[in-house]
Amino acid sequence: MSNKQINSKNINSSNTNNLLQKFSQVVQNFNKINIIEIEPTIKNIKNYIFDGDFNIVIDELVNLIFNEINKGDDTNVTKQQALDYINNQMITLQEIYIWLLNNQNNSNSICLLGYFNYHGIETKLNKQKAIELYQKSAVLENKLAQLNLANEHLYGKSVIKNYNLAFELSKKLAEDEYASGMNNLGFCYDTGTGTAFDEEKAFEFYQKAAELGNFKGMVNLGWCYYEGIGTNINEEKTFELYQKAVDLGSLYGISNLGWCYNKGIGTEINKQKAFELYQKAANLENDIAQYCLALMYEIGDGIEKDIDQAIYWYKKSAAQGHQSSKNKLKKICK
C-alpha cells in the first residue's frame, strides 16, 4: 500500500457520494452529538496534556487502526494494538475518551469515538451509535470510517445491510489502491453483493489484495484455487497461500492452514499439525478454529476423544456467534 494519510483522498464518485448522503439521512439528527453521557469535561484531563498532543495521538491512532484493518488483521489483534499504543503514550483510556467526547470537530476524532463505541472501550458497547459516527465521518471523506462502514455492511450483524453502499465504498478504496478495498471488492464479485457475479473479477481483486499483503486476500485467493473460482483448481497454491498468510502473522491463515493439514489439501495429512494449528488459533479467539478443535475432540479425530473439551470449545466458539457450534451444543446437550 502506498504511504497515504487517511484523509488524503476524496471520494469523487457521484454514486458513492449520493449513497452516503442518502444513508446519512438516517442519522441526520445526529449532527449534534450528545456528549453529556457521564458529564465529562476537559478539566478532568491532566493539565500538562495539550490539545496538540491529543490531536497527534488521535491521528496516529486512526492511522494505526486503518493500517491493521487494511492488511486484514484480526479484529481483536487490532484492538489490542490500539490499546497498547494508547498505554505507551502515558494517557489513560478515560482521558482520551473524555477528550474525544469534547472534541468532535474533525473526521478522525468522530471516527475514533465510533471505534470506542463499537468495541466498548471506556464506554458501554453501542454498535448503532458507532455506525452513526462512522457514517458522519465517512461523509467527511475519512478512509477508516469508510472501510469500517463497508465491512459492517458486508460482514457485520449490526445494521440493515446496504450492499450498494458497501460495493461503492469498496470500489473507491480499491481505486485508491488500498488492499482492504480490493479484497472487499473481490468478495462483492465473488458473492454477487451489490453487483453481478463475476468469478474472474473476484479472482483478480483477491490476487491484487494478496499481492499488497492483505491476509484475507491471501486466504480468499487460496479458496479460489481450491474451488476453481476464476482460475484452475490448484490445491498446492491453496496451501502455499495459507502458509504465506501464517508466516506474515495472519490469525485467519493459522486456522486455514490447520484445515489443509487436517484434510490433506496441498500437503500430506498431519492430524497432529492440524491440532496444533487449530489450538493456537483457538487460543487467540478464532471462532472457526475453536469449532474445528472442538470437532476433533468430539470425534477423536487424530487425538484422544474428550467430550468435555469439545463442549468447552464449542461454547467458546458459540459465544462469538458461530452457528455450527451452537447447533453442536444443542445436539450434545440432548
GROMACS .gro file of C-alpha atoms in nm:
model
  334
    1MET     CA    1   0.000   0.000   0.000
    2SER     CA    2   0.127   0.344  -0.083
    3ASN     CA    3   0.201   0.574   0.208
    4LYS     CA    4  -0.111   0.788   0.229
    5GLN     CA    5  -0.283   0.981   0.504
    6ILE     CA    6  -0.627   0.853   0.594
    7ASN     CA    7  -0.797   1.171   0.475
    8SER     CA    8  -0.571   1.246   0.183
    9LYS     CA    9  -0.803   1.121  -0.093
   10ASN     CA   10  -1.153   1.242  -0.165
   11ILE     CA   11  -1.427   1.012  -0.282
   12ASN     CA   12  -1.506   1.170  -0.617
   13SER     CA   13  -1.767   0.920  -0.735
   14SER     CA   14  -2.109   1.083  -0.751
   15ASN     CA   15  -2.269   0.742  -0.698
   16THR     CA   16  -2.079   0.691  -0.375
   17ASN     CA   17  -2.147   1.042  -0.252
   18ASN     CA   18  -2.516   1.008  -0.331
   19LEU     CA   19  -2.533   0.678  -0.145
   20LEU     CA   20  -2.350   0.825   0.154
   21GLN     CA   21  -2.572   1.133   0.158
   22LYS     CA   22  -2.887   0.922   0.129
   23PHE     CA   23  -2.767   0.690   0.404
   24SER     CA   24  -2.678   0.987   0.622
   25GLN     CA   25  -3.043   1.090   0.630
   26VAL     CA   26  -3.094   0.802   0.871
   27VAL     CA   27  -2.871   0.983   1.117
   28GLN     CA   28  -2.942   1.343   1.019
   29ASN     CA   29  -3.046   1.424   1.374
   30PHE     CA   30  -2.707   1.301   1.492
   31ASN     CA   31  -2.525   1.616   1.380
   32LYS     CA   32  -2.511   1.748   1.733
   33ILE     CA   33  -2.359   1.469   1.938
   34ASN     CA   34  -2.476   1.438   2.295
   35ILE     CA   35  -2.158   1.450   2.495
   36ILE     CA   36  -2.329   1.469   2.835
   37GLU     CA   37  -2.350   1.091   2.888
   38ILE     CA   38  -2.143   1.095   3.205
   39GLU     CA   39  -2.093   1.470   3.218
   40PRO     CA   40  -1.721   1.451   3.148
   41THR     CA   41  -1.535   1.773   3.087
   42ILE     CA   42  -1.194   1.865   2.956
   43LYS     CA   43  -1.094   1.981   3.306
   44ASN     CA   44  -1.071   1.614   3.409
   45ILE     CA   45  -0.767   1.570   3.186
   46LYS     CA   46  -0.415   1.624   3.320
   47ASN     CA   47  -0.324   1.986   3.272
   48TYR     CA   48   0.012   1.905   3.118
   49ILE     CA   49  -0.150   1.733   2.817
   50PHE     CA   50  -0.233   1.985   2.548
   51ASP     CA   51  -0.485   1.972   2.264
   52GLY     CA   52  -0.199   1.946   2.016
   53ASP     CA   53  -0.074   1.634   2.189
   54PHE     CA   54  -0.415   1.473   2.174
   55ASN     CA   55  -0.461   1.564   1.808
   56ILE     CA   56  -0.134   1.391   1.725
   57VAL     CA   57  -0.233   1.083   1.928
   58ILE     CA   58  -0.576   1.070   1.760
   59ASP     CA   59  -0.430   1.098   1.410
   60GLU     CA   60  -0.164   0.836   1.475
   61LEU     CA   61  -0.414   0.602   1.638
   62VAL     CA   62  -0.655   0.626   1.345
   63ASN     CA   63  -0.369   0.556   1.105
   64LEU     CA   64  -0.257   0.258   1.312
   65ILE     CA   65  -0.608   0.106   1.319
   66PHE     CA   66  -0.658   0.168   0.948
   67ASN     CA   67  -0.326   0.010   0.854
   68GLU     CA   68  -0.401  -0.301   1.061
   69ILE     CA   69  -0.750  -0.341   0.917
   70ASN     CA   70  -0.618  -0.264   0.570
   71LYS     CA   71  -0.378  -0.558   0.588
   72GLY     CA   72  -0.662  -0.781   0.708
   73ASP     CA   73  -0.556  -0.828   1.068
   74ASP     CA   74  -0.792  -0.990   1.320
   75THR     CA   75  -1.033  -0.752   1.497
   76ASN     CA   76  -0.912  -0.846   1.845
   77VAL     CA   77  -0.547  -0.814   1.744
   78THR     CA   78  -0.610  -0.467   1.601
   79LYS     CA   79  -0.799  -0.358   1.912
   80GLN     CA   80  -0.516  -0.476   2.138
   81GLN     CA   81  -0.259  -0.289   1.930
   82ALA     CA   82  -0.468   0.027   1.962
   83LEU     CA   83  -0.489  -0.016   2.339
   84ASP     CA   84  -0.114  -0.081   2.361
   85TYR     CA   85  -0.047   0.236   2.163
   86ILE     CA   86  -0.261   0.445   2.399
   87ASN     CA   87  -0.089   0.294   2.701
   88ASN     CA   88   0.253   0.375   2.555
   89GLN     CA   89   0.154   0.743   2.527
   90MET     CA   90   0.106   0.759   2.906
   91ILE     CA   91  -0.257   0.861   2.853
   92THR     CA   92  -0.541   0.675   3.021
   93LEU     CA   93  -0.841   0.546   2.828
   94GLN     CA   94  -1.065   0.772   3.033
   95GLU     CA   95  -0.862   1.078   2.939
   96ILE     CA   96  -0.867   1.006   2.569
   97TYR     CA   97  -1.237   0.914   2.576
   98ILE     CA   98  -1.330   1.238   2.754
   99TRP     CA   99  -1.122   1.436   2.507
  100LEU     CA  100  -1.298   1.267   2.214
  101LEU     CA  101  -1.640   1.350   2.360
  102ASN     CA  102  -1.546   1.715   2.386
  103ASN     CA  103  -1.366   1.744   2.052
  104GLN     CA  104  -1.591   1.616   1.775
  105ASN     CA  105  -1.458   1.870   1.527
  106ASN     CA  106  -1.280   1.655   1.267
  107SER     CA  107  -1.332   1.323   1.093
  108ASN     CA  108  -1.060   1.136   1.283
  109SER     CA  109  -1.197   1.220   1.629
  110ILE     CA  110  -1.551   1.139   1.516
  111CYS     CA  111  -1.440   0.807   1.369
  112LEU     CA  112  -1.233   0.713   1.675
  113LEU     CA  113  -1.524   0.784   1.908
  114GLY     CA  114  -1.720   0.547   1.688
  115TYR     CA  115  -1.447   0.285   1.728
  116PHE     CA  116  -1.462   0.321   2.107
  117ASN     CA  117  -1.839   0.273   2.100
  118TYR     CA  118  -1.818  -0.022   1.862
  119HIS     CA  119  -1.575  -0.212   2.083
  120GLY     CA  120  -1.698  -0.091   2.421
  121ILE     CA  121  -1.375   0.089   2.505
  122GLU     CA  122  -1.424   0.310   2.814
  123THR     CA  123  -1.800   0.315   2.742
  124LYS     CA  124  -2.085   0.071   2.700
  125LEU     CA  125  -2.075  -0.120   2.373
  126ASN     CA  126  -2.310   0.063   2.135
  127LYS     CA  127  -2.270  -0.050   1.775
  128GLN     CA  128  -2.563   0.155   1.650
  129LYS     CA  129  -2.406   0.475   1.781
  130ALA     CA  130  -2.070   0.365   1.640
  131ILE     CA  131  -2.219   0.319   1.295
  132GLU     CA  132  -2.383   0.661   1.313
  133LEU     CA  133  -2.044   0.812   1.397
  134TYR     CA  134  -1.875   0.617   1.118
  135GLN     CA  135  -2.139   0.747   0.878
  136LYS     CA  136  -2.082   1.107   0.983
  137SER     CA  137  -1.705   1.064   0.949
  138ALA     CA  138  -1.735   0.883   0.615
  139VAL     CA  139  -1.927   1.175   0.466
  140LEU     CA  140  -1.624   1.386   0.565
  141GLU     CA  141  -1.408   1.152   0.349
  142ASN     CA  142  -1.247   0.959   0.635
  143LYS     CA  143  -1.095   0.637   0.497
  144LEU     CA  144  -1.109   0.437   0.820
  145ALA     CA  145  -1.477   0.524   0.862
  146GLN     CA  146  -1.546   0.429   0.501
  147LEU     CA  147  -1.366   0.097   0.546
  148ASN     CA  148  -1.548   0.024   0.872
  149LEU     CA  149  -1.881   0.104   0.708
  150ALA     CA  150  -1.805  -0.118   0.410
  151ASN     CA  151  -1.701  -0.404   0.639
  152GLU     CA  152  -2.014  -0.367   0.851
  153HIS     CA  153  -2.246  -0.373   0.552
  154LEU     CA  154  -2.062  -0.671   0.402
  155TYR     CA  155  -1.989  -0.886   0.706
  156GLY     CA  156  -2.145  -0.727   1.015
  157LYS     CA  157  -2.464  -0.800   1.205
  158SER     CA  158  -2.540  -0.458   1.349
  159VAL     CA  159  -2.705  -0.285   1.053
  160ILE     CA  160  -2.968  -0.341   0.789
  161LYS     CA  161  -2.736  -0.418   0.501
  162ASN     CA  162  -2.688  -0.164   0.224
  163TYR     CA  163  -2.494  -0.369  -0.030
  164ASN     CA  164  -2.486  -0.094  -0.291
  165LEU     CA  165  -2.314   0.136  -0.043
  166ALA     CA  166  -2.071  -0.140   0.055
  167PHE     CA  167  -1.984  -0.205  -0.309
  168GLU     CA  168  -1.932   0.164  -0.392
  169LEU     CA  169  -1.714   0.222  -0.086
  170SER     CA  170  -1.509  -0.089  -0.161
  171LYS     CA  171  -1.471   0.016  -0.523
  172LYS     CA  172  -1.335   0.359  -0.430
  173LEU     CA  173  -1.098   0.216  -0.169
  174ALA     CA  174  -0.974  -0.028  -0.433
  175GLU     CA  175  -0.928   0.255  -0.683
  176ASP     CA  176  -0.718   0.432  -0.421
  177GLU     CA  177  -0.502   0.116  -0.408
  178TYR     CA  178  -0.599   0.010  -0.057
  179ALA     CA  179  -0.566  -0.366  -0.020
  180SER     CA  180  -0.873  -0.397   0.203
  181GLY     CA  181  -1.087  -0.232  -0.062
  182MET     CA  182  -0.956  -0.474  -0.323
  183ASN     CA  183  -1.033  -0.774  -0.103
  184ASN     CA  184  -1.382  -0.643  -0.030
  185LEU     CA  185  -1.440  -0.575  -0.397
  186GLY     CA  186  -1.330  -0.930  -0.474
  187PHE     CA  187  -1.582  -1.053  -0.218
  188CYS     CA  188  -1.858  -0.845  -0.381
  189TYR     CA  189  -1.789  -1.001  -0.723
  190ASP     CA  190  -1.744  -1.345  -0.567
  191THR     CA  191  -2.083  -1.336  -0.393
  192GLY     CA  192  -2.278  -1.100  -0.618
  193THR     CA  193  -2.304  -0.845  -0.338
  194GLY     CA  194  -2.404  -0.503  -0.468
  195THR     CA  195  -2.305  -0.609  -0.820
  196ALA     CA  196  -2.327  -0.902  -1.062
  197PHE     CA  197  -2.140  -1.229  -1.001
  198ASP     CA  198  -1.804  -1.226  -1.177
  199GLU     CA  199  -1.559  -1.502  -1.081
  200GLU     CA  200  -1.277  -1.364  -1.297
  201LYS     CA  201  -1.301  -1.021  -1.132
  202ALA     CA  202  -1.325  -1.183  -0.788
  203PHE     CA  203  -1.002  -1.372  -0.853
  204GLU     CA  204  -0.838  -1.058  -0.995
  205PHE     CA  205  -0.911  -0.842  -0.692
  206TYR     CA  206  -0.830  -1.113  -0.439
  207GLN     CA  207  -0.497  -1.153  -0.617
  208LYS     CA  208  -0.429  -0.778  -0.607
  209ALA     CA  209  -0.515  -0.767  -0.237
  210ALA     CA  210  -0.287  -1.064  -0.168
  211GLU     CA  211   0.000  -0.906  -0.360
  212LEU     CA  212  -0.037  -0.595  -0.141
  213GLY     CA  213  -0.004  -0.813   0.170
  214ASN     CA  214  -0.369  -0.838   0.272
  215PHE     CA  215  -0.417  -1.151   0.486
  216LYS     CA  216  -0.781  -1.202   0.394
  217GLY     CA  217  -0.695  -1.155   0.029
  218MET     CA  218  -0.442  -1.440   0.058
  219VAL     CA  219  -0.695  -1.665   0.228
  220ASN     CA  220  -0.967  -1.582  -0.024
  221LEU     CA  221  -0.727  -1.631  -0.314
  222GLY     CA  222  -0.632  -1.968  -0.167
  223TRP     CA  223  -1.000  -2.062  -0.162
  224CYS     CA  224  -1.029  -1.959  -0.529
  225TYR     CA  225  -0.753  -2.205  -0.614
  226TYR     CA  226  -0.924  -2.474  -0.406
  227GLU     CA  227  -1.268  -2.427  -0.564
  228GLY     CA  228  -1.153  -2.317  -0.909
  229ILE     CA  229  -1.312  -1.972  -0.880
  230GLY     CA  230  -1.190  -1.764  -1.173
  231THR     CA  231  -0.891  -1.994  -1.216
  232ASN     CA  232  -0.792  -2.360  -1.238
  233ILE     CA  233  -0.802  -2.578  -0.926
  234ASN     CA  234  -0.458  -2.590  -0.765
  235GLU     CA  235  -0.451  -2.722  -0.409
  236GLU     CA  236  -0.076  -2.670  -0.381
  237LYS     CA  237  -0.134  -2.296  -0.439
  238THR     CA  238  -0.404  -2.304  -0.171
  239PHE     CA  239  -0.159  -2.449   0.080
  240GLU     CA  240   0.117  -2.206  -0.022
  241LEU     CA  241  -0.108  -1.903   0.022
  242TYR     CA  242  -0.231  -2.014   0.364
  243GLN     CA  243   0.128  -2.083   0.470
  244LYS     CA  244   0.232  -1.738   0.349
  245ALA     CA  245  -0.051  -1.576   0.544
  246VAL     CA  246   0.061  -1.760   0.858
  247ASP     CA  247   0.423  -1.658   0.806
  248LEU     CA  248   0.310  -1.295   0.792
  249GLY     CA  249   0.115  -1.328   1.115
  250SER     CA  250  -0.241  -1.391   0.998
  251LEU     CA  251  -0.476  -1.544   1.254
  252TYR     CA  252  -0.713  -1.644   0.973
  253GLY     CA  253  -0.427  -1.819   0.797
  254ILE     CA  254  -0.348  -2.035   1.102
  255SER     CA  255  -0.695  -2.186   1.107
  256ASN     CA  256  -0.700  -2.241   0.731
  257LEU     CA  257  -0.354  -2.398   0.734
  258GLY     CA  258  -0.477  -2.633   1.004
  259TRP     CA  259  -0.761  -2.733   0.771
  260CYS     CA  260  -0.507  -2.812   0.497
  261TYR     CA  261  -0.316  -3.047   0.727
  262ASN     CA  262  -0.637  -3.199   0.859
  263LYS     CA  263  -0.776  -3.281   0.513
  264GLY     CA  264  -0.455  -3.316   0.314
  265ILE     CA  265  -0.513  -3.007   0.098
  266GLY     CA  266  -0.194  -2.938  -0.099
  267THR     CA  267   0.007  -3.136   0.154
  268GLU     CA  268   0.008  -3.470   0.335
  269ILE     CA  269  -0.247  -3.529   0.611
  270ASN     CA  270  -0.096  -3.450   0.951
  271LYS     CA  271  -0.355  -3.460   1.230
  272GLN     CA  272  -0.106  -3.355   1.497
  273LYS     CA  273  -0.005  -3.048   1.299
  274ALA     CA  274  -0.370  -2.968   1.233
  275PHE     CA  275  -0.447  -2.999   1.605
  276GLU     CA  276  -0.158  -2.770   1.700
  277LEU     CA  277  -0.263  -2.503   1.449
  278TYR     CA  278  -0.630  -2.518   1.550
  279GLN     CA  279  -0.531  -2.494   1.915
  280LYS     CA  280  -0.306  -2.196   1.851
  281ALA     CA  281  -0.577  -2.007   1.661
  282ALA     CA  282  -0.844  -2.112   1.912
  283ASN     CA  283  -0.642  -1.970   2.200
  284LEU     CA  284  -0.625  -1.646   2.001
  285GLU     CA  285  -1.009  -1.641   1.996
  286ASN     CA  286  -1.064  -1.753   1.636
  287ASP     CA  287  -1.418  -1.893   1.636
  288ILE     CA  288  -1.367  -2.121   1.333
  289ALA     CA  289  -1.055  -2.277   1.486
  290GLN     CA  290  -1.243  -2.324   1.813
  291TYR     CA  291  -1.514  -2.512   1.625
  292CYS     CA  292  -1.262  -2.729   1.438
  293LEU     CA  293  -1.074  -2.805   1.760
  294ALA     CA  294  -1.399  -2.899   1.935
  295LEU     CA  295  -1.490  -3.128   1.646
  296MET     CA  296  -1.157  -3.310   1.673
  297TYR     CA  297  -1.216  -3.362   2.044
  298GLU     CA  298  -1.575  -3.473   1.989
  299ILE     CA  299  -1.499  -3.749   1.739
  300GLY     CA  300  -1.142  -3.827   1.846
  301ASP     CA  301  -1.002  -3.726   1.510
  302GLY     CA  302  -0.629  -3.795   1.543
  303ILE     CA  303  -0.641  -3.718   1.916
  304GLU     CA  304  -0.798  -3.875   2.222
  305LYS     CA  305  -1.173  -3.824   2.236
  306ASP     CA  306  -1.274  -3.575   2.507
  307ILE     CA  307  -1.637  -3.458   2.517
  308ASP     CA  308  -1.570  -3.210   2.798
  309GLN     CA  309  -1.305  -3.036   2.589
  310ALA     CA  310  -1.535  -3.048   2.287
  311ILE     CA  311  -1.813  -2.876   2.482
  312TYR     CA  312  -1.568  -2.619   2.619
  313TRP     CA  313  -1.451  -2.514   2.272
  314TYR     CA  314  -1.798  -2.529   2.119
  315LYS     CA  315  -1.913  -2.290   2.392
  316LYS     CA  316  -1.620  -2.055   2.323
  317SER     CA  317  -1.699  -2.056   1.953
  318ALA     CA  318  -2.076  -2.024   2.001
  319ALA     CA  319  -2.022  -1.723   2.230
  320GLN     CA  320  -1.874  -1.547   1.926
  321GLY     CA  321  -2.181  -1.628   1.717
  322HIS     CA  322  -2.059  -1.938   1.531
  323GLN     CA  323  -2.383  -2.107   1.427
  324SER     CA  324  -2.245  -2.459   1.372
  325SER     CA  325  -2.104  -2.454   1.725
  326LYS     CA  326  -2.444  -2.351   1.860
  327ASN     CA  327  -2.604  -2.639   1.672
  328LYS     CA  328  -2.345  -2.884   1.805
  329LEU     CA  329  -2.406  -2.774   2.163
  330LYS     CA  330  -2.780  -2.829   2.131
  331LYS     CA  331  -2.721  -3.177   1.994
  332ILE     CA  332  -2.462  -3.275   2.256
  333CYS     CA  333  -2.663  -3.134   2.546
  334LYS     CA  334  -2.959  -3.352   2.448
   0.00000   0.00000   0.00000
